[in-house]
């Protein structure tokens, strides 16, 4: 087995929030999805 380096995949922070519960608010998810679509264009 050959040791191949892992692929470098960029991490893009679409939205930052401080979580106080396990659930993510719908408005925060919507904002992150909107920004993701803008970046994919």
Short mmCIF file of C-alpha atoms in Angstrom, two decimals:
data_model
loop_
_atom_site.label_atom_id
_atom_site.label_comp_id
_atom_site.label_asym_id
_atom_site.label_seq_id
_atom_site.Cartn_x
_atom_site.Cartn_y
_atom_site.Cartn_z
CA UNK A 1 0.00 0.00 0.00
CA UNK A 2 1.35 3.41 -0.97
CA UNK A 3 1.19 6.40 1.30
CA UNK A 4 -0.46 9.09 -0.78
CA UNK A 5 -0.99 12.53 0.70
CA UNK A 6 -4.59 13.50 1.37
CA UNK A 7 -6.27 15.81 -1.13
CA UNK A 8 -6.30 19.44 -0.14
CA UNK A 9 -9.90 20.61 -0.11
CA UNK A 10 -10.50 24.27 0.72
CA UNK A 11 -12.72 25.05 3.69
CA UNK A 12 -14.99 28.03 3.15
CA UNK A 13 -16.76 29.48 6.18
CA UNK A 14 -20.18 30.52 4.90
CA UNK A 15 -21.65 31.69 8.18
CA UNK A 16 -20.53 31.86 11.80
CA UNK A 17 -22.75 31.41 14.80
CA UNK A 18 -22.55 30.49 18.46
CA UNK A 19 -24.58 27.35 19.07
CA UNK A 20 -26.52 27.18 22.28
CA UNK A 21 -28.61 24.15 21.29
CA UNK A 22 -28.04 21.12 19.06
CA UNK A 23 -30.47 22.44 16.44
CA UNK A 24 -29.26 25.00 13.92
CA UNK A 25 -31.77 27.82 13.32
CA UNK A 26 -33.47 27.67 9.90
CA UNK A 27 -32.48 31.28 9.10
CA UNK A 28 -28.80 30.46 9.67
CA UNK A 29 -29.02 27.40 7.41
CA UNK A 30 -30.76 29.45 4.73
CA UNK A 31 -28.08 32.16 4.86
CA UNK A 32 -25.27 29.60 4.58
CA UNK A 33 -26.95 27.87 1.63
CA UNK A 34 -27.48 31.21 -0.12
CA UNK A 35 -23.80 32.13 0.30
CA UNK A 36 -22.74 28.68 -0.91
CA UNK A 37 -24.75 29.15 -4.11
CA UNK A 38 -23.17 32.58 -4.64
CA UNK A 39 -19.69 31.05 -4.37
CA UNK A 40 -20.53 28.23 -6.78
CA UNK A 41 -21.39 30.69 -9.58
#
